[in-house]
Short mmCIF file of C-alpha atoms in Angstrom, two decimals:
data_model
loop_
_atom_site.label_atom_id
_atom_site.label_comp_id
_atom_site.label_asym_id
_atom_site.label_seq_id
_atom_site.Cartn_x
_atom_site.Cartn_y
_atom_site.Cartn_z
CA MET A 21 -99.87 -30.52 -15.12
CA LYS A 22 -96.49 -29.85 -13.49
CA LEU A 23 -94.52 -32.15 -11.21
CA LEU A 24 -92.82 -31.00 -8.10
CA GLY A 25 -90.43 -33.09 -6.02
CA LEU A 26 -89.36 -32.04 -2.55
CA PHE A 27 -86.35 -33.68 -0.89
CA ARG A 28 -85.50 -32.61 2.62
CA HIS A 29 -81.81 -32.66 3.48
CA ALA A 30 -80.56 -35.70 5.39
CA LYS A 31 -79.61 -35.87 9.05
CA SER A 32 -77.05 -33.20 9.91
CA ASP A 33 -74.24 -33.19 12.42
CA TRP A 34 -74.94 -31.02 15.56
CA HIS A 35 -71.72 -31.92 17.44
CA ASP A 36 -69.65 -28.87 16.59
CA ALA A 37 -71.28 -26.05 18.55
CA ARG A 38 -69.02 -23.56 16.81
CA ALA A 39 -70.23 -24.30 13.34
CA ARG A 40 -72.65 -21.92 11.70
CA ASP A 41 -76.01 -23.46 10.84
CA PHE A 42 -75.32 -23.04 7.11
CA ASP A 43 -72.05 -25.00 7.46
CA ARG A 44 -73.30 -28.10 9.29
CA PRO A 45 -72.41 -31.18 7.30
CA LEU A 46 -74.24 -34.58 7.33
CA ASN A 47 -73.62 -37.06 10.05
CA GLU A 48 -72.99 -40.71 9.29
CA ARG A 49 -76.69 -41.62 9.48
CA GLY A 50 -77.42 -38.67 7.14
CA ARG A 51 -74.90 -39.91 4.51
CA LYS A 52 -76.43 -43.33 4.69
CA GLY A 53 -80.04 -41.82 4.35
CA ALA A 54 -79.03 -39.58 1.40
CA ALA A 55 -77.69 -42.62 -0.40
CA VAL A 56 -80.67 -44.79 0.28
CA MET A 57 -82.95 -42.10 -0.83
CA GLY A 58 -80.97 -41.27 -3.94
CA ARG A 59 -81.31 -44.96 -5.11
CA HIS A 60 -85.04 -44.74 -4.45
CA ILE A 61 -85.53 -41.47 -6.24
CA ALA A 62 -83.68 -42.83 -9.30
CA ALA A 63 -85.74 -46.08 -9.18
CA HIS A 64 -88.95 -44.05 -8.87
CA GLY A 65 -88.34 -43.10 -12.52
CA ILE A 66 -88.98 -39.35 -12.73
CA ARG A 67 -86.35 -37.61 -14.73
CA TRP A 68 -86.32 -34.16 -13.15
CA GLN A 69 -85.75 -31.47 -15.77
CA ARG A 70 -84.37 -29.10 -13.12
CA VAL A 71 -82.91 -29.68 -9.68
CA PHE A 72 -82.74 -26.70 -7.26
CA SER A 73 -81.02 -26.92 -3.96
CA SER A 74 -80.25 -24.77 -0.94
CA PRO A 75 -76.44 -24.25 -0.88
CA ALA A 76 -76.24 -25.06 2.84
CA VAL A 77 -73.61 -27.77 3.33
CA ARG A 78 -76.16 -30.40 4.52
CA ALA A 79 -78.48 -29.90 1.56
CA ALA A 80 -75.58 -29.89 -0.88
CA GLU A 81 -74.09 -33.04 0.53
CA THR A 82 -77.55 -34.66 0.41
CA ILE A 83 -78.14 -34.10 -3.31
CA GLU A 84 -74.56 -34.92 -4.16
CA LEU A 85 -74.57 -38.21 -2.20
CA ALA A 86 -77.99 -39.14 -3.55
CA ALA A 87 -76.94 -38.65 -7.18
CA GLU A 88 -73.67 -40.57 -6.59
CA ALA A 89 -75.55 -43.47 -5.01
CA ALA A 90 -77.96 -43.42 -7.93
CA GLY A 91 -75.02 -43.50 -10.42
CA GLN A 92 -76.25 -40.31 -11.96
CA SER A 93 -74.80 -36.96 -12.84
CA VAL A 94 -77.24 -34.30 -11.74
CA PRO A 95 -76.77 -30.74 -12.68
CA VAL A 96 -77.87 -28.73 -9.59
CA GLU A 97 -78.85 -25.11 -9.53
CA TRP A 98 -77.78 -23.63 -6.20
CA ASP A 99 -80.25 -21.05 -4.91
CA ARG A 100 -79.52 -19.27 -1.70
CA ARG A 101 -83.17 -18.33 -1.44
CA LEU A 102 -83.97 -21.95 -0.61
CA TYR A 103 -81.91 -21.84 2.61
CA LEU A 104 -84.45 -22.01 5.45
CA ALA A 105 -87.08 -20.52 3.10
CA SER A 106 -90.66 -20.25 4.06
CA SER A 107 -93.41 -21.91 2.00
CA HIS A 108 -94.24 -18.44 0.61
CA ASN A 109 -90.68 -17.91 -0.52
CA LEU A 110 -90.39 -21.47 -2.07
CA GLY A 111 -93.61 -20.67 -3.96
CA ASP A 112 -92.11 -17.44 -5.26
CA VAL A 113 -89.08 -19.34 -6.58
CA LEU A 114 -91.36 -21.86 -8.31
CA ARG A 115 -93.57 -19.08 -9.90
CA GLU A 116 -90.44 -17.75 -11.66
CA LEU A 117 -89.91 -20.98 -13.63
CA PRO A 118 -90.45 -21.02 -17.31
CA ASP A 119 -93.58 -22.77 -18.50
CA ALA A 120 -91.52 -25.19 -20.61
CA THR A 121 -90.18 -26.70 -17.35
CA ALA A 122 -92.48 -29.64 -16.57
CA SER A 123 -90.73 -31.16 -13.51
CA VAL A 124 -88.64 -29.68 -10.69
CA LEU A 125 -86.94 -31.20 -7.73
CA MET A 126 -86.24 -28.93 -4.78
CA VAL A 127 -83.78 -29.84 -2.03
CA GLY A 128 -84.19 -27.84 1.08
CA HIS A 129 -85.19 -27.54 4.74
CA ASN A 130 -88.15 -27.61 7.06
CA PRO A 131 -90.43 -26.18 8.01
CA GLY A 132 -90.54 -24.57 4.53
CA LEU A 133 -90.91 -27.88 2.49
CA GLU A 134 -93.47 -29.36 4.88
CA ASP A 135 -95.47 -26.10 4.89
CA LEU A 136 -95.38 -26.01 1.07
CA ILE A 137 -97.07 -29.42 1.01
CA PHE A 138 -99.74 -28.12 3.50
CA ASP A 139 -100.34 -25.07 1.33
CA LEU A 140 -100.50 -26.91 -2.06
CA VAL A 141 -102.34 -29.98 -0.99
CA PRO A 142 -105.89 -29.46 0.26
CA ASP A 143 -106.80 -30.69 3.75
CA ASP A 144 -109.98 -32.36 2.55
CA GLY A 145 -109.35 -35.91 3.75
CA THR A 146 -108.81 -37.26 0.23
CA CYS A 147 -105.03 -37.66 0.59
CA PRO A 148 -103.79 -40.21 3.14
CA LEU A 149 -100.20 -39.21 2.36
CA ARG A 150 -100.87 -35.68 3.62
CA ALA A 151 -101.76 -37.27 7.02
CA LEU A 152 -98.25 -38.76 7.13
CA VAL A 153 -96.68 -35.38 6.51
CA GLU A 154 -98.83 -33.94 9.31
CA GLU A 155 -97.37 -36.65 11.51
CA LYS A 156 -93.71 -35.75 10.55
CA PHE A 157 -91.74 -34.92 7.52
CA PRO A 158 -88.35 -36.27 8.72
CA THR A 159 -84.93 -35.59 7.34
CA ALA A 160 -84.17 -37.07 3.84
CA THR A 161 -87.90 -37.50 3.05
CA TYR A 162 -88.85 -37.37 -0.62
CA ALA A 163 -92.27 -36.22 -1.80
CA VAL A 164 -93.85 -35.82 -5.24
CA LEU A 165 -96.74 -33.50 -5.98
CA GLU A 166 -98.78 -33.29 -9.15
CA LEU A 167 -99.81 -29.68 -9.66
CA ALA A 168 -103.06 -28.87 -11.60
CA ILE A 169 -101.41 -25.95 -13.39
CA ASP A 170 -100.05 -25.25 -16.88
CA ARG A 171 -97.92 -22.35 -15.93
CA TRP A 172 -95.69 -22.08 -12.80
CA SER A 173 -96.97 -18.53 -12.33
CA ASP A 174 -100.35 -20.06 -11.50
CA LEU A 175 -99.02 -21.93 -8.50
CA ASP A 176 -101.53 -21.33 -5.72
CA ASP A 177 -102.84 -22.84 -2.54
CA GLY A 178 -104.78 -26.12 -3.12
CA CYS A 179 -103.55 -26.85 -6.66
CA GLY A 180 -101.55 -29.90 -5.69
CA LYS A 181 -102.02 -33.67 -5.08
CA LEU A 182 -99.38 -35.56 -2.97
CA VAL A 183 -98.82 -38.68 -5.04
CA HIS A 184 -95.65 -40.17 -3.52
CA LEU A 185 -94.07 -39.94 -0.12
CA VAL A 186 -91.09 -41.95 1.11
CA ARG A 187 -89.17 -41.56 4.36
CA PRO A 188 -85.75 -43.17 4.88
CA ARG A 189 -87.17 -45.50 7.50
CA ASP A 190 -89.58 -46.82 4.95
CA LEU A 191 -86.61 -48.27 3.00
CA ASP A 192 -84.24 -49.01 5.90
CA PRO A 193 -85.56 -49.45 9.42
CA THR A 194 -82.17 -48.54 10.89
CA LEU A 195 -82.83 -44.99 9.56
CA GLY A 196 -85.92 -44.60 11.77
CA PRO A 197 -86.33 -42.52 14.88
CA GLN A 198 -85.64 -45.39 17.35
CA HIS A 199 -82.08 -45.33 15.95
CA ASP A 200 -81.40 -41.60 16.38
CA GLU A 201 -77.88 -40.80 17.34
CA ASP A 202 -78.78 -37.45 18.98
#
C-alpha cells in the first residue's frame, strides 16, 4: 500500500490584473487557510516521506505557510510539471517515484487534483468522502488516499480509497464560502 496526500493551494489574490497566473500570491484569507490546514496536516500524524509542489507562487506560499504554522521544516521538491497539471500528468509524476517511497504529499492546483481523486477512487457508492469532492474541492483542501499498489508504476484508475478529507471551512467557519472576499 502507498499513501498519497493532495493539498490544493490556498485562496489566491486576483486583484492585480497584470500579474501572470503563475505569479499570483495568496490573499489574506489564503494565508490564514494555509496556516489552519498546516496545523491540521501535522496533527493528522502522517509523516510524508516526500513533498512535491508546483512552483507557482500560490502553491509555494501555501506549503511554506502550512509548514511554518505546524512548526515543521519540510523539504519541498519543486516540480514545474505540477503547475496546472492534468490528472494524467500528475499520475505520470507519481509513476516515476521509487518503490521505496511509501508516502507522498502533492501540493498543486485544480482541476488536476480533483480529477486525480475521481480517477483513482472508484465511483461505486462506497466512499462518502468522494461525494464531498464531487460537490467541491475548494482551495486549501487536504485529502489522503490509500492506494492498493506496491509499486508507484502500478498506479491506475480505481486503485485508491479516499480515507481523509478536510476543507478549511471544516476547521474554521470563517474560511467558508459565505465569507468569500471576491
